[in-house]
mmCIF file with all atom_site columns, C-alpha atoms in Angstrom:
data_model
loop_
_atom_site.group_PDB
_atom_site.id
_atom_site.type_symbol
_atom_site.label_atom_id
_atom_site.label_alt_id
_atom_site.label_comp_id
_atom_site.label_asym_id
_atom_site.label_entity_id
_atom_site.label_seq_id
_atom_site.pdbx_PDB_ins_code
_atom_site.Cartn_x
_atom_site.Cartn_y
_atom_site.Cartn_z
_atom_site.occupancy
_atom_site.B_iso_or_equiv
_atom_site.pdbx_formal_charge
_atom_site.auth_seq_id
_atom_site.auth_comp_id
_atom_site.auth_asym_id
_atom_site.auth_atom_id
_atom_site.pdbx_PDB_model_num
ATOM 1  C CA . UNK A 1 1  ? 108.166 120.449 110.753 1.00 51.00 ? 1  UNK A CA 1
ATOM 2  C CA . UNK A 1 2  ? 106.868 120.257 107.142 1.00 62.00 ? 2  UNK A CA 1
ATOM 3  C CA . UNK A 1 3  ? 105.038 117.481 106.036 1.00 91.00 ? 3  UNK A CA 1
ATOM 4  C CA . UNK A 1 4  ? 106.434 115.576 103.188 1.00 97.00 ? 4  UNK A CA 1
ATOM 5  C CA . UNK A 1 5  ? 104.908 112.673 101.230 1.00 97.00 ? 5  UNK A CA 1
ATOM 6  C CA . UNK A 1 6  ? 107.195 110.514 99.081  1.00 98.00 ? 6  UNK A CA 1
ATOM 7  C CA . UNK A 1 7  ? 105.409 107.741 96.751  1.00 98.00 ? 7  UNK A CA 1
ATOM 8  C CA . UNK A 1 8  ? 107.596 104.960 95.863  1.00 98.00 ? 8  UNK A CA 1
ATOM 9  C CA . UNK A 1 9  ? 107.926 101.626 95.153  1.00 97.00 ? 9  UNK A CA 1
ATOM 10 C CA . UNK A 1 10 ? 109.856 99.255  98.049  1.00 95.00 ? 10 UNK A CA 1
ATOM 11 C CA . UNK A 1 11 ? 111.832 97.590  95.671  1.00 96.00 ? 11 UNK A CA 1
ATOM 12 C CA . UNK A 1 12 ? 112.771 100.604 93.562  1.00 96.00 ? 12 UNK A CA 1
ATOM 13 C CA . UNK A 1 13 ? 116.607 101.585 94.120  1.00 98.00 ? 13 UNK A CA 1
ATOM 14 C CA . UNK A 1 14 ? 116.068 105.368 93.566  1.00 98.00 ? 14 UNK A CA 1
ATOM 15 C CA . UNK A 1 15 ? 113.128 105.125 95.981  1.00 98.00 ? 15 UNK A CA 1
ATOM 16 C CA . UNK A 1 16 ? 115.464 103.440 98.363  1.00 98.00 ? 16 UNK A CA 1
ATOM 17 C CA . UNK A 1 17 ? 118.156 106.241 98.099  1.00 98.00 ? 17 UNK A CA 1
ATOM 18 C CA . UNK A 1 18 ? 115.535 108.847 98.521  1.00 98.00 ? 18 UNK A CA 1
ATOM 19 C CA . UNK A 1 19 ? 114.100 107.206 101.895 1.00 98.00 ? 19 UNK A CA 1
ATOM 20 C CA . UNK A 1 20 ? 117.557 106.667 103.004 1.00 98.00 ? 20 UNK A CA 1
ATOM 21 C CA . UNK A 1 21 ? 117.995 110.141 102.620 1.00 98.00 ? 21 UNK A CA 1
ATOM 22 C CA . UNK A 1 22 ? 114.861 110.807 105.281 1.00 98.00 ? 22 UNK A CA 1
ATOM 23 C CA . UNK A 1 23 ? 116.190 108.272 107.670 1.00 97.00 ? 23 UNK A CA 1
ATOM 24 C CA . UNK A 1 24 ? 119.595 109.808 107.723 1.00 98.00 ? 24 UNK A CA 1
ATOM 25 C CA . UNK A 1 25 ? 117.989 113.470 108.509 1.00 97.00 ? 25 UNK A CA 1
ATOM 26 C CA . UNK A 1 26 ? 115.694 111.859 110.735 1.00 96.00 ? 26 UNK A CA 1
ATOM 27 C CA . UNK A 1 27 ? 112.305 113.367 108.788 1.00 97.00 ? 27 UNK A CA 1
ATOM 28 C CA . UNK A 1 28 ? 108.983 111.654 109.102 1.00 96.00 ? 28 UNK A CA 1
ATOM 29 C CA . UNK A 1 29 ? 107.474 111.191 106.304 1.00 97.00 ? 29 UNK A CA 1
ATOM 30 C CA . UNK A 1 30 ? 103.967 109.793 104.819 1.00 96.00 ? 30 UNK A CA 1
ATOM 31 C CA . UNK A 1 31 ? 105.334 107.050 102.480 1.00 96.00 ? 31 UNK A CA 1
ATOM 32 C CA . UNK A 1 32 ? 102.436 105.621 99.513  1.00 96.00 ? 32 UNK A CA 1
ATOM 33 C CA . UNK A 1 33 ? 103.578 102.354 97.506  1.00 97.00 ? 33 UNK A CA 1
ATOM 34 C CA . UNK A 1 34 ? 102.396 102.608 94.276  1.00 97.00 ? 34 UNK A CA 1
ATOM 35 C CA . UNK A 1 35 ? 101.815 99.297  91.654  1.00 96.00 ? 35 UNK A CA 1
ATOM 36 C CA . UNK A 1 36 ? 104.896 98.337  89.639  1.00 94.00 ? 36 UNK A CA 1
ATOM 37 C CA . UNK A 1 37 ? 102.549 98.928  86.335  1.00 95.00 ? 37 UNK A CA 1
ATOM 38 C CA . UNK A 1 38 ? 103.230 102.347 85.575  1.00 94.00 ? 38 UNK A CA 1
ATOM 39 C CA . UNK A 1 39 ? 98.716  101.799 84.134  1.00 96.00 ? 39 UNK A CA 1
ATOM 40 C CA . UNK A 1 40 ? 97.960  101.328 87.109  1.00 97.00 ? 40 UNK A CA 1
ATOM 41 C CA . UNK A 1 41 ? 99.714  104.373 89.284  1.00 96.00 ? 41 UNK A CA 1
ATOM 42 C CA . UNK A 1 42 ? 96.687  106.608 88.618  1.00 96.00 ? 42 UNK A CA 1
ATOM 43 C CA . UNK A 1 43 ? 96.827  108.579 91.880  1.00 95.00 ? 43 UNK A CA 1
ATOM 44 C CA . UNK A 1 44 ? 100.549 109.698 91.405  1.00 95.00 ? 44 UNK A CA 1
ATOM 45 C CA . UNK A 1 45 ? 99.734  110.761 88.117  1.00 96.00 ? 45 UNK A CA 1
ATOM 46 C CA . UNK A 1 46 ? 96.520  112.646 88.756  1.00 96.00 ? 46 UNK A CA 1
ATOM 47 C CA . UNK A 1 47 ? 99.151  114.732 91.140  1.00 94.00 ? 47 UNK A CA 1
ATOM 48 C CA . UNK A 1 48 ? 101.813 115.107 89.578  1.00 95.00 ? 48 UNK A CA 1
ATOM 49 C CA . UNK A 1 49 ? 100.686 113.980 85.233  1.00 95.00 ? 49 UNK A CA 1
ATOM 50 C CA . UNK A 1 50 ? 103.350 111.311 85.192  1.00 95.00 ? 50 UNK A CA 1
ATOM 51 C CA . UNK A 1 51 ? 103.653 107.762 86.636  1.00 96.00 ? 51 UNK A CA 1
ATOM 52 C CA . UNK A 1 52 ? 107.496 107.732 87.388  1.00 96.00 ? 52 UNK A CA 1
ATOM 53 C CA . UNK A 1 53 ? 108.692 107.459 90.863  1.00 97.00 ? 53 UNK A CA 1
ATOM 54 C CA . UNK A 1 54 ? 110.462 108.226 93.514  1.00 98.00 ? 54 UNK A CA 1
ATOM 55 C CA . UNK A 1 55 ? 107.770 111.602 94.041  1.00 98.00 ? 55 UNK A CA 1
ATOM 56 C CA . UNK A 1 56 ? 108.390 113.935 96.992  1.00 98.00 ? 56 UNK A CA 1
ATOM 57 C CA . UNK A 1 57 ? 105.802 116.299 98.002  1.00 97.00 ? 57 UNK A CA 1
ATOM 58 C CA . UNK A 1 58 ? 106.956 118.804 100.452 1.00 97.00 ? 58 UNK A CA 1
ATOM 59 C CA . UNK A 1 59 ? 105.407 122.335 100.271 1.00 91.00 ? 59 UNK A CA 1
ATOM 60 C CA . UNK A 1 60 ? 109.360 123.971 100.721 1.00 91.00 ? 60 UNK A CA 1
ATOM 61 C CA . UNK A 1 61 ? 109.731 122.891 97.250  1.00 92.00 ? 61 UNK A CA 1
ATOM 62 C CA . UNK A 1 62 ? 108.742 124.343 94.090  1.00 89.00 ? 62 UNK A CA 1
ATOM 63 C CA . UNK A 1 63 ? 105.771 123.470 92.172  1.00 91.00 ? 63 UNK A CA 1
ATOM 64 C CA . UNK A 1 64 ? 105.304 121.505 96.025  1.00 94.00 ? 64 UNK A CA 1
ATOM 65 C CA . UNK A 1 65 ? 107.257 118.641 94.705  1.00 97.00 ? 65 UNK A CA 1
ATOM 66 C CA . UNK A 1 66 ? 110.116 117.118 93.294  1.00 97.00 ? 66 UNK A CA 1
ATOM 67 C CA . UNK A 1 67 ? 110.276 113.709 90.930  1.00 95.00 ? 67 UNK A CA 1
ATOM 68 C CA . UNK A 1 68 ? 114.333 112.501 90.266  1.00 95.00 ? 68 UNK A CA 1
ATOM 69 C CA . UNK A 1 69 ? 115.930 111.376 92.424  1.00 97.00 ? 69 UNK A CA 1
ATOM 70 C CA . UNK A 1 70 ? 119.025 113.692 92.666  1.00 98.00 ? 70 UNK A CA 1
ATOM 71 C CA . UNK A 1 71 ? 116.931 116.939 92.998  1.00 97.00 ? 71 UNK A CA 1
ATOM 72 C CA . UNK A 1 72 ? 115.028 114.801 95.864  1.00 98.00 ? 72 UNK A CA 1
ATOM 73 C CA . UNK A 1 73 ? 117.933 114.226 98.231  1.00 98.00 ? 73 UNK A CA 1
ATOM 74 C CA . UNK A 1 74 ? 119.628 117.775 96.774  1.00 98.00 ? 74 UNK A CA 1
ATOM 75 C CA . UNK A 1 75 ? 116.905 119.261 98.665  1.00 97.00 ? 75 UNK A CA 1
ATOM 76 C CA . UNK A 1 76 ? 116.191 117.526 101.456 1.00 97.00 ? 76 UNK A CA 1
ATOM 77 C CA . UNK A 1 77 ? 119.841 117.894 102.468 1.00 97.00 ? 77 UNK A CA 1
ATOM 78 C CA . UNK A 1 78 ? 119.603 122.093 101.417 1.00 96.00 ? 78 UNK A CA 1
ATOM 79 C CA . UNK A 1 79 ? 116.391 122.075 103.147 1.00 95.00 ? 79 UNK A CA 1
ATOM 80 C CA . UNK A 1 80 ? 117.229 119.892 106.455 1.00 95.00 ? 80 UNK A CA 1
ATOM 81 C CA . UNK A 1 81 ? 120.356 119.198 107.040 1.00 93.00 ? 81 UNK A CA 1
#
């Protein structure tokens, strides 16, 4: 089973589609909120050189991750479903 990481925010509606997506394909995942100030989401950008979120990391994707939305739950349901 791969291991995927999605950073999000709980109140975020594309962040809520994405981990819908998981629960529906029954994945585990490794879930990091991040601060609603984009300043302040220095560890998503360090990985990934933006601040915007949902972020999935999963090594089955290219570049080993993905950051809209639609290309998230694309995948996960090529990948997993």
């Amino acid at each position: 089973m791969p291991e995927l990481e999605l950073y999000d925010r709980e109140d975020c509606p594309y962040s809520k589609r994405v981990r819908d997506t998981l629960d529906e394909l029954g994945l585990e995942y490794d879930e990091t909120l991040v601060p609603n100030a984009h300043k302040n989401r220095t560890e998503v950008e360090e990985l990934t050189d933006q601040t915007g979120v949902p972020v999935l990391f999963d090594s089955n994707a290219d570049g080993g991750f993905l950051a809209d939305t639609d290309e998230i739950v694309s995948h996960l349901e090529r990948q997993y479903a």
